Amino acid sequence: MDLASPKHTRNISRSSRPRSSTKGPLDDPNDPLNAEAAPQPQGTADECGYTGDSFLELDPLTLDDLPETLGKDLSFLLRYDIYHSLSQVDIPHALRSEFVGLTSEESLSSCLGTLEKLLAEGHFLLAAYLSGTILTSSLISPNDIKMIFSLFYTRLACLELSGNTIIAAQESKALEDLSSTFYYVDQAPRTSDVENEEKTSLFPRHIVPWPLRVLAVRLQSIGFGDSRRGIGGLYEIGLEARREIMRPDLSSAERNIWKERLTDLGIRSVNALIEMGDLSTARRSLHNLQTSGSDETNKLRKALLFLLIGDIDAAKQLSGESDETKISISKPLLSMAEGRYDDAVTEWRALLESSSNRPDTAIVSQNMAVCLLYTGRLNEARQTLESLVHGGQSFGGLIFNLSTVYELCSDKSGQLKAGLVDLVAREPATGHTNLDRPNADFKL
């Protein structure tokens, strides 16, 4: 899209900042993720928390502390030509559902209620369609930045979840340069010192919700065909996260949120380097990457990236430093990385037997089935995967793997896959997985 308006001019003060030739905001040794590096908050601040509509998964510290009226015109995101037509032609007939449109009498609140219902059920393609329809309707004011960004984020996220990443990448380009001055407002820090309030310097605050900014970095790098743009974008918002962490007026809860964001950006930057094929840089960045506090989830993500680039020794060392009760899945993953699939089967089975109500039971069972397949126990692998589907625990990877097993064990795999489609279509809607599954999931 071509917007010649000065509102999209480049933020000169940000873009002209000299950058280090060796270190960036995501691998600086003086990391604010170290608790001792962050300043202690001065005065008091309210605990952060978002109380908006449940489907608008905006996290705190984005729009909650901004003025209600910012005078920003987002009509460039309401243009009909931005949004691509969506089709269900690549979805099996048994899984298709009718797109939900708008009627002339329908209100915005009823539309949002319908959208929330679609998301709760897991109809992500239908939710993407409805989000775009609402954005291009007369129900939205160009100045309602909170609603527009929320719907736009829902549109992009649902497109990606439903396997339409390329379409999402093209539509994300409508945001143009998210580091432009248009997307910033000046805001005073929260302080209890009223007498010196006039002397307090303002700080820039981005008006776009953090989840949308992070998602847009990746999608725009795909849309513009420039992987380096994605790395640069992550480092740019990483600088902002560091600045926010060092603010003296934040509460400890708010500072922890920014620390978690910075950790997440570091992991995403390594993943982006791996996708670029630059494994040597990814390895160096991963070794320098610090994680916030004792977050075992981020440590596991880091260990998985080490396995992805083939640094098994580093993954073993990181797994040994972690809480065994929370990161115990690293042991069978290491066995798989070293080609010891018999050991991995034993270890995956031990995990399943250790707890009957694990939240990741389906993932663990699927991994065990894959290891069974690699060890030649095709029938056991098939039984394990089919039991998950019959139990209503199917997801994209599981369905694809079961379809592969059908191809390996029968010359009537087409009929077996068709039966699998019907079985999946009868599963109850949980909202945890995509119901609008494409033919590719079933290898049809």
Short mmCIF file of C-alpha atoms in Angstrom, two decimals:
data_model
loop_
_atom_site.label_atom_id
_atom_site.label_comp_id
_atom_site.label_asym_id
_atom_site.label_seq_id
_atom_site.Cartn_x
_atom_site.Cartn_y
_atom_site.Cartn_z
CA MET A 1 0.00 0.00 0.00
CA ASP A 2 1.20 3.48 -0.74
CA LEU A 3 0.78 6.03 2.00
CA ALA A 4 2.50 9.29 1.35
CA SER A 5 1.29 10.87 4.55
CA PRO A 6 3.99 12.28 6.87
CA LYS A 7 2.55 10.17 9.69
CA HIS A 8 4.65 7.26 8.39
CA THR A 9 7.99 9.03 8.37
CA ARG A 10 10.96 7.17 9.79
CA ASN A 11 11.81 7.77 13.43
CA ILE A 12 15.16 9.47 12.85
CA SER A 13 16.29 9.45 16.45
CA ARG A 14 15.79 5.70 16.63
CA SER A 15 17.16 4.68 13.25
CA SER A 16 20.30 6.80 13.57
CA ARG A 17 21.32 5.25 16.88
CA PRO A 18 24.86 3.84 16.56
CA ARG A 19 24.88 0.10 17.05
CA SER A 20 27.62 -2.13 18.33
CA SER A 21 29.43 -4.16 15.69
CA THR A 22 29.73 -7.20 17.94
CA LYS A 23 26.89 -7.17 20.47
CA GLY A 24 23.20 -6.45 20.24
CA PRO A 25 20.33 -5.94 22.66
CA LEU A 26 19.64 -9.66 22.80
CA ASP A 27 23.17 -10.86 23.63
CA ASP A 28 24.69 -8.01 25.66
CA PRO A 29 26.72 -9.41 28.61
CA ASN A 30 25.39 -6.61 30.85
CA ASP A 31 21.98 -8.19 30.63
CA PRO A 32 19.06 -6.62 32.49
CA LEU A 33 17.70 -10.13 32.86
CA ASN A 34 20.13 -10.25 35.73
CA ALA A 35 18.03 -9.11 38.69
CA GLU A 36 20.88 -7.04 40.11
CA ALA A 37 21.11 -4.96 36.94
CA ALA A 38 17.61 -3.57 37.07
CA PRO A 39 16.93 -0.50 39.21
CA GLN A 40 14.52 -0.78 42.08
CA PRO A 41 11.13 0.84 41.53
CA GLN A 42 10.57 4.21 43.11
CA GLY A 43 7.21 4.98 44.65
CA THR A 44 4.23 2.74 43.95
CA ALA A 45 2.52 1.59 40.81
CA ASP A 46 -0.64 -0.34 40.17
CA GLU A 47 -0.28 -4.01 39.33
CA CYS A 48 -0.71 -4.53 35.62
CA GLY A 49 -3.57 -6.55 34.19
CA TYR A 50 -5.72 -6.56 31.08
CA THR A 51 -9.48 -6.65 31.47
CA GLY A 52 -10.63 -6.35 27.88
CA ASP A 53 -12.56 -8.83 25.74
CA SER A 54 -11.32 -12.37 26.20
CA PHE A 55 -10.63 -13.00 22.50
CA LEU A 56 -8.32 -9.99 22.21
CA GLU A 57 -5.20 -11.59 23.57
CA LEU A 58 -3.37 -8.35 24.22
CA ASP A 59 -0.96 -8.55 27.06
CA PRO A 60 -0.56 -5.79 29.68
CA LEU A 61 1.68 -2.74 29.32
CA THR A 62 0.47 -2.10 25.79
CA LEU A 63 -2.63 0.05 25.58
CA ASP A 64 -3.90 -0.05 29.15
CA ASP A 65 -1.87 2.93 30.31
CA LEU A 66 -2.39 5.03 27.16
CA PRO A 67 -4.95 7.82 26.85
CA GLU A 68 -8.35 6.81 25.51
CA THR A 69 -8.07 9.26 22.60
CA LEU A 70 -4.74 9.48 20.79
CA GLY A 71 -5.88 11.21 17.63
CA LYS A 72 -4.47 8.44 15.45
CA ASP A 73 -6.22 7.61 12.19
CA LEU A 74 -5.89 3.90 11.32
CA SER A 75 -8.08 4.00 8.23
CA PHE A 76 -5.16 2.53 6.25
CA LEU A 77 -5.88 -0.78 8.05
CA LEU A 78 -9.58 -0.70 7.15
CA ARG A 79 -9.17 -0.79 3.39
CA TYR A 80 -10.92 -3.66 1.67
CA ASP A 81 -8.06 -4.31 -0.79
CA ILE A 82 -5.67 -5.25 2.05
CA TYR A 83 -7.48 -8.45 2.92
CA HIS A 84 -7.26 -11.51 0.71
CA SER A 85 -10.20 -13.74 -0.17
CA LEU A 86 -10.22 -16.95 1.86
CA SER A 87 -11.31 -20.34 0.59
CA GLN A 88 -11.99 -23.79 2.04
CA VAL A 89 -11.19 -25.63 -1.18
CA ASP A 90 -8.15 -27.32 0.42
CA ILE A 91 -10.14 -28.47 3.48
CA PRO A 92 -11.83 -31.91 3.44
CA HIS A 93 -15.62 -31.69 3.00
CA ALA A 94 -16.32 -33.27 6.38
CA LEU A 95 -14.39 -30.49 8.12
CA ARG A 96 -15.81 -27.51 6.26
CA SER A 97 -18.04 -24.97 7.97
CA GLU A 98 -19.85 -22.02 6.47
CA PHE A 99 -18.13 -18.64 6.63
CA VAL A 100 -19.89 -16.23 8.97
CA GLY A 101 -20.82 -12.91 7.39
CA LEU A 102 -22.42 -9.72 8.68
CA THR A 103 -26.00 -8.60 8.37
CA SER A 104 -27.15 -5.01 8.10
CA GLU A 105 -28.81 -5.18 11.52
CA GLU A 106 -25.88 -6.75 13.34
CA SER A 107 -24.08 -4.75 16.03
CA LEU A 108 -20.38 -4.71 16.82
CA SER A 109 -20.89 -6.44 20.16
CA SER A 110 -22.77 -9.34 18.55
CA CYS A 111 -20.05 -9.68 15.91
CA LEU A 112 -17.37 -9.83 18.59
CA GLY A 113 -19.41 -12.42 20.46
CA THR A 114 -19.53 -14.58 17.33
CA LEU A 115 -15.81 -14.12 16.81
CA GLU A 116 -15.09 -15.17 20.38
CA LYS A 117 -17.21 -18.30 19.89
CA LEU A 118 -15.30 -19.25 16.74
CA LEU A 119 -11.98 -18.84 18.54
CA ALA A 120 -13.19 -20.85 21.53
CA GLU A 121 -14.16 -23.70 19.21
CA GLY A 122 -10.94 -23.63 17.20
CA HIS A 123 -12.40 -22.42 13.88
CA PHE A 124 -9.40 -20.24 13.13
CA LEU A 125 -9.95 -19.84 9.38
CA LEU A 126 -13.53 -18.76 10.00
CA ALA A 127 -12.33 -16.38 12.72
CA ALA A 128 -9.79 -14.87 10.32
CA TYR A 129 -12.55 -14.33 7.75
CA LEU A 130 -14.85 -12.66 10.26
CA SER A 131 -12.06 -10.45 11.62
CA GLY A 132 -11.36 -9.12 8.14
CA THR A 133 -15.07 -8.63 7.51
CA ILE A 134 -15.47 -6.56 10.68
CA LEU A 135 -12.40 -4.48 9.90
CA THR A 136 -13.77 -3.52 6.47
CA SER A 137 -17.29 -2.80 7.73
CA SER A 138 -18.84 0.43 8.91
CA LEU A 139 -18.89 -0.89 12.48
CA ILE A 140 -15.30 0.22 13.16
CA SER A 141 -14.17 3.80 13.69
CA PRO A 142 -10.74 4.69 12.22
CA ASN A 143 -9.79 6.15 15.59
CA ASP A 144 -10.61 3.05 17.65
CA ILE A 145 -7.00 1.90 17.78
CA LYS A 146 -7.56 -0.69 20.49
CA MET A 147 -10.24 -2.54 18.53
CA ILE A 148 -8.49 -2.23 15.18
CA PHE A 149 -5.16 -3.59 16.41
CA SER A 150 -6.91 -6.38 18.29
CA LEU A 151 -8.88 -7.49 15.26
CA PHE A 152 -5.86 -7.16 12.98
CA TYR A 153 -3.79 -9.31 15.36
CA THR A 154 -6.59 -11.88 15.49
CA ARG A 155 -6.73 -11.90 11.69
CA LEU A 156 -2.97 -12.49 11.25
CA ALA A 157 -2.66 -15.01 14.08
CA CYS A 158 -5.63 -17.07 12.86
CA LEU A 159 -4.33 -17.07 9.30
CA GLU A 160 -1.04 -18.48 10.55
CA LEU A 161 -2.74 -21.04 12.80
CA SER A 162 -4.87 -22.25 9.89
CA GLY A 163 -1.85 -22.73 7.61
CA ASN A 164 -2.18 -19.49 5.61
CA THR A 165 1.11 -17.91 6.67
CA ILE A 166 1.85 -16.50 3.21
CA ILE A 167 -1.46 -14.61 3.16
CA ALA A 168 -0.79 -13.32 6.68
CA ALA A 169 2.67 -12.20 5.60
CA GLN A 170 1.26 -10.20 2.69
CA GLU A 171 -1.42 -8.57 4.84
CA SER A 172 1.09 -7.67 7.59
CA LYS A 173 2.81 -5.34 5.13
CA ALA A 174 -0.11 -2.93 5.56
CA LEU A 175 1.38 -1.92 8.91
CA GLU A 176 4.43 -0.59 7.05
CA ASP A 177 7.28 0.58 9.30
CA LEU A 178 6.35 -0.11 12.92
CA SER A 179 9.33 1.93 14.11
CA SER A 180 8.00 5.13 12.52
CA THR A 181 7.10 8.10 14.68
CA PHE A 182 3.43 7.61 13.83
CA TYR A 183 3.28 4.59 16.13
CA TYR A 184 4.72 6.40 19.16
CA VAL A 185 3.20 8.78 21.69
CA ASP A 186 4.98 10.71 24.43
CA GLN A 187 4.03 9.65 27.91
CA ALA A 188 5.07 10.83 31.34
CA PRO A 189 6.36 8.26 33.83
CA ARG A 190 4.13 7.35 36.73
CA THR A 191 5.52 9.12 39.77
CA SER A 192 4.21 10.22 43.13
CA ASP A 193 6.35 13.36 43.07
CA VAL A 194 3.70 15.86 41.94
CA GLU A 195 5.90 18.93 42.57
CA ASN A 196 8.51 17.80 40.07
CA GLU A 197 6.02 16.45 37.56
CA GLU A 198 6.58 19.31 35.11
CA LYS A 199 10.33 18.66 35.15
CA THR A 200 9.91 14.98 34.36
CA SER A 201 11.01 14.05 30.85
CA LEU A 202 8.58 12.17 28.66
CA PHE A 203 9.33 8.75 27.24
CA PRO A 204 8.04 7.25 23.96
CA ARG A 205 5.37 4.57 24.21
CA HIS A 206 4.40 2.36 21.28
CA ILE A 207 0.67 2.18 20.61
CA VAL A 208 0.70 -1.27 18.97
CA PRO A 209 0.15 -4.26 21.29
CA TRP A 210 3.31 -6.24 21.92
CA PRO A 211 1.98 -9.57 20.53
CA LEU A 212 1.12 -7.89 17.23
CA ARG A 213 4.53 -6.23 17.01
CA VAL A 214 6.35 -9.53 17.56
CA LEU A 215 4.12 -11.36 15.10
CA ALA A 216 4.53 -8.61 12.50
CA VAL A 217 8.33 -8.79 12.67
CA ARG A 218 8.30 -12.39 11.46
CA LEU A 219 5.45 -12.00 8.98
CA GLN A 220 6.86 -8.86 7.37
CA SER A 221 10.24 -10.52 6.90
CA ILE A 222 8.41 -13.26 4.96
CA GLY A 223 6.18 -10.81 3.11
CA PHE A 224 9.08 -8.63 1.97
CA GLY A 225 11.30 -11.64 1.26
CA ASP A 226 14.05 -10.32 3.53
CA SER A 227 15.09 -12.59 6.41
CA ARG A 228 17.53 -9.95 7.68
CA ARG A 229 14.58 -7.65 8.22
CA GLY A 230 13.25 -10.12 10.79
CA ILE A 231 16.53 -10.19 12.73
CA GLY A 232 16.77 -6.41 12.65
CA GLY A 233 13.19 -6.05 13.81
CA LEU A 234 13.75 -8.35 16.79
CA TYR A 235 16.85 -6.42 17.83
CA GLU A 236 15.03 -3.11 17.47
CA ILE A 237 12.19 -4.04 19.78
CA GLY A 238 14.77 -5.71 22.01
CA LEU A 239 16.32 -2.28 22.54
CA GLU A 240 12.95 -0.99 23.61
CA ALA A 241 12.45 -3.88 26.03
CA ARG A 242 15.81 -3.11 27.65
CA ARG A 243 14.88 0.53 28.01
CA GLU A 244 11.60 -0.38 29.66
CA ILE A 245 13.29 -2.78 32.09
CA MET A 246 15.56 0.01 33.31
CA ARG A 247 12.72 2.46 33.99
CA PRO A 248 12.65 3.35 37.71
CA ASP A 249 8.87 3.85 37.89
CA LEU A 250 7.84 0.28 37.02
CA SER A 251 6.45 -2.18 39.53
CA SER A 252 8.25 -5.48 39.96
CA ALA A 253 5.43 -7.29 38.12
CA GLU A 254 5.72 -4.97 35.14
CA ARG A 255 9.51 -5.28 35.07
CA ASN A 256 9.21 -9.08 35.09
CA ILE A 257 6.91 -8.89 32.06
CA TRP A 258 9.53 -6.93 30.12
CA LYS A 259 12.22 -9.40 31.21
CA GLU A 260 10.14 -12.28 29.91
CA ARG A 261 9.65 -10.41 26.66
CA LEU A 262 13.38 -9.87 26.26
CA THR A 263 14.07 -13.56 26.90
CA ASP A 264 11.46 -14.51 24.33
CA LEU A 265 13.00 -12.15 21.75
CA GLY A 266 16.41 -13.74 22.27
CA ILE A 267 15.04 -17.20 21.59
CA ARG A 268 13.12 -15.95 18.57
CA SER A 269 16.25 -14.33 17.14
CA VAL A 270 18.15 -17.63 17.37
CA ASN A 271 15.26 -19.41 15.67
CA ALA A 272 15.29 -16.79 12.90
CA LEU A 273 19.03 -17.35 12.38
CA ILE A 274 18.43 -21.09 12.11
CA GLU A 275 15.71 -20.50 9.51
CA MET A 276 18.24 -18.38 7.58
CA GLY A 277 20.70 -21.28 7.67
CA ASP A 278 23.28 -19.33 9.66
CA LEU A 279 23.94 -22.08 12.21
CA SER A 280 27.33 -20.76 13.38
CA THR A 281 25.86 -17.39 14.38
CA ALA A 282 22.86 -19.14 15.91
CA ARG A 283 25.17 -21.29 18.03
CA ARG A 284 27.15 -18.29 19.29
CA SER A 285 23.99 -16.34 20.06
CA LEU A 286 22.46 -19.30 21.86
CA HIS A 287 25.52 -19.79 24.06
CA ASN A 288 25.40 -16.09 25.02
CA LEU A 289 21.64 -16.05 25.54
CA GLN A 290 20.46 -15.54 29.10
CA THR A 291 17.02 -16.53 30.30
CA SER A 292 15.00 -14.66 32.89
CA GLY A 293 15.20 -16.09 36.40
CA SER A 294 14.65 -19.84 36.69
CA ASP A 295 12.03 -20.18 33.97
CA GLU A 296 12.24 -23.86 33.02
CA THR A 297 10.07 -23.36 29.93
CA ASN A 298 12.57 -20.97 28.36
CA LYS A 299 15.42 -23.28 29.32
CA LEU A 300 13.65 -26.09 27.51
CA ARG A 301 13.14 -23.87 24.46
CA LYS A 302 16.85 -23.10 24.53
CA ALA A 303 17.72 -26.79 24.84
CA LEU A 304 15.49 -27.62 21.86
CA LEU A 305 17.28 -25.01 19.76
CA PHE A 306 20.63 -26.54 20.73
CA LEU A 307 19.33 -29.89 19.51
CA LEU A 308 18.06 -28.27 16.32
CA ILE A 309 21.51 -26.96 15.41
CA GLY A 310 23.18 -30.21 16.45
CA ASP A 311 24.96 -28.99 19.60
CA ILE A 312 24.04 -32.02 21.70
CA ASP A 313 26.72 -31.40 24.34
CA ALA A 314 25.31 -27.93 25.08
CA ALA A 315 21.79 -29.35 25.27
CA LYS A 316 22.96 -32.00 27.74
CA GLN A 317 24.69 -29.39 29.89
CA LEU A 318 21.60 -27.15 29.93
CA SER A 319 19.35 -30.10 30.76
CA GLY A 320 21.61 -31.03 33.66
CA GLU A 321 21.27 -27.52 35.09
CA SER A 322 17.47 -27.63 35.00
CA ASP A 323 14.85 -28.93 37.38
CA GLU A 324 14.50 -32.59 36.39
CA THR A 325 10.84 -32.67 37.33
CA LYS A 326 9.97 -29.91 34.86
CA ILE A 327 12.33 -30.59 31.99
CA SER A 328 12.44 -34.38 32.13
CA ILE A 329 11.34 -34.62 28.49
CA SER A 330 14.85 -33.50 27.56
CA LYS A 331 16.22 -36.99 28.31
CA PRO A 332 14.26 -38.87 25.62
CA LEU A 333 14.77 -35.96 23.23
CA LEU A 334 18.52 -36.30 23.70
CA SER A 335 18.23 -40.03 23.06
CA MET A 336 16.38 -39.31 19.82
CA ALA A 337 18.98 -36.75 18.78
CA GLU A 338 21.69 -39.39 19.20
CA GLY A 339 19.71 -42.02 17.30
CA ARG A 340 19.02 -44.20 20.35
CA TYR A 341 15.34 -44.76 19.56
CA ASP A 342 14.94 -47.91 21.69
CA ASP A 343 16.13 -45.96 24.73
CA ALA A 344 13.84 -43.09 23.78
CA VAL A 345 10.82 -45.40 23.65
CA THR A 346 11.59 -46.62 27.16
CA GLU A 347 12.05 -43.06 28.42
CA TRP A 348 8.88 -41.72 26.78
CA ARG A 349 6.90 -44.63 28.24
CA ALA A 350 8.37 -43.97 31.68
CA LEU A 351 7.18 -40.37 31.45
CA LEU A 352 3.65 -41.51 30.64
CA GLU A 353 3.65 -43.97 33.53
CA SER A 354 5.00 -41.41 35.99
CA SER A 355 1.86 -39.29 35.78
CA SER A 356 -1.58 -40.12 34.41
CA ASN A 357 -2.73 -36.53 34.00
CA ARG A 358 0.21 -34.81 32.31
CA PRO A 359 -0.85 -31.76 30.26
CA ASP A 360 1.49 -32.89 27.46
CA THR A 361 0.36 -36.53 27.33
CA ALA A 362 -0.61 -36.32 23.65
CA ILE A 363 2.78 -34.88 22.65
CA VAL A 364 4.70 -37.45 24.70
CA SER A 365 2.63 -40.32 23.27
CA GLN A 366 3.13 -39.08 19.72
CA ASN A 367 6.89 -38.82 20.22
CA MET A 368 6.93 -42.37 21.56
CA ALA A 369 4.98 -43.52 18.49
CA VAL A 370 7.53 -41.89 16.19
CA CYS A 371 10.34 -43.70 18.00
CA LEU A 372 8.39 -46.96 17.71
CA LEU A 373 8.16 -46.32 13.97
CA TYR A 374 11.91 -45.78 13.71
CA THR A 375 12.54 -49.07 15.53
CA GLY A 376 10.30 -50.99 13.14
CA ARG A 377 7.35 -51.50 15.49
CA LEU A 378 4.83 -50.19 13.00
CA ASN A 379 1.73 -51.76 14.53
CA GLU A 380 2.52 -50.38 18.00
CA ALA A 381 3.05 -46.92 16.52
CA ARG A 382 -0.27 -47.12 14.71
CA GLN A 383 -2.15 -48.26 17.81
CA THR A 384 -0.64 -45.46 19.91
CA LEU A 385 -1.57 -42.74 17.42
CA GLU A 386 -5.05 -44.12 16.79
CA SER A 387 -5.75 -44.26 20.52
CA LEU A 388 -5.01 -40.55 20.76
CA VAL A 389 -7.39 -39.74 17.90
CA HIS A 390 -10.14 -41.90 19.40
CA GLY A 391 -9.57 -40.08 22.68
CA GLY A 392 -10.18 -36.70 21.02
CA GLN A 393 -6.56 -35.55 21.39
CA SER A 394 -5.62 -35.09 17.74
CA PHE A 395 -3.54 -32.23 16.40
CA GLY A 396 -1.85 -31.42 13.10
CA GLY A 397 1.45 -33.25 13.64
CA LEU A 398 -0.25 -36.33 15.05
CA ILE A 399 -2.65 -36.58 12.10
CA PHE A 400 0.19 -36.18 9.62
CA ASN A 401 2.23 -38.90 11.34
CA LEU A 402 -0.73 -41.29 11.48
CA SER A 403 -1.39 -40.69 7.78
CA THR A 404 2.25 -41.55 7.12
CA VAL A 405 1.87 -44.78 9.10
CA TYR A 406 -1.21 -45.66 7.02
CA GLU A 407 0.84 -45.22 3.86
CA LEU A 408 3.53 -47.53 5.21
CA CYS A 409 1.29 -50.29 6.51
CA SER A 410 -1.48 -50.60 3.93
CA ASP A 411 -2.14 -50.37 0.22
CA LYS A 412 -5.55 -48.91 1.10
CA SER A 413 -4.17 -45.84 2.82
CA GLY A 414 -6.62 -43.58 0.98
CA GLN A 415 -9.58 -45.26 2.65
CA LEU A 416 -7.88 -45.18 6.03
CA LYS A 417 -7.19 -41.46 5.65
CA ALA A 418 -10.79 -40.80 4.64
CA GLY A 419 -11.92 -42.63 7.76
CA LEU A 420 -9.49 -40.53 9.77
CA VAL A 421 -11.07 -37.36 8.39
CA ASP A 422 -14.53 -38.52 9.48
CA LEU A 423 -13.21 -39.45 12.92
CA VAL A 424 -11.56 -36.07 13.40
CA ALA A 425 -14.72 -34.29 12.21
CA ARG A 426 -16.65 -35.89 15.07
CA GLU A 427 -14.25 -34.70 17.76
CA PRO A 428 -15.61 -32.14 20.25
CA ALA A 429 -14.46 -28.55 19.81
CA THR A 430 -11.96 -27.54 22.50
CA GLY A 431 -10.35 -24.40 21.07
CA HIS A 432 -6.87 -25.84 21.65
CA THR A 433 -6.36 -27.00 18.08
CA ASN A 434 -7.35 -25.91 14.59
CA LEU A 435 -10.61 -27.48 13.37
CA ASP A 436 -10.27 -26.09 9.84
CA ARG A 437 -7.58 -28.64 8.93
CA PRO A 438 -6.24 -28.62 5.37
CA ASN A 439 -5.85 -31.71 3.18
CA ALA A 440 -2.09 -31.53 3.75
CA ASP A 441 -2.53 -32.58 7.39
CA PHE A 442 -4.07 -35.85 6.14
CA LYS A 443 -1.62 -36.16 3.22
CA LEU A 444 -4.58 -36.12 0.82
#
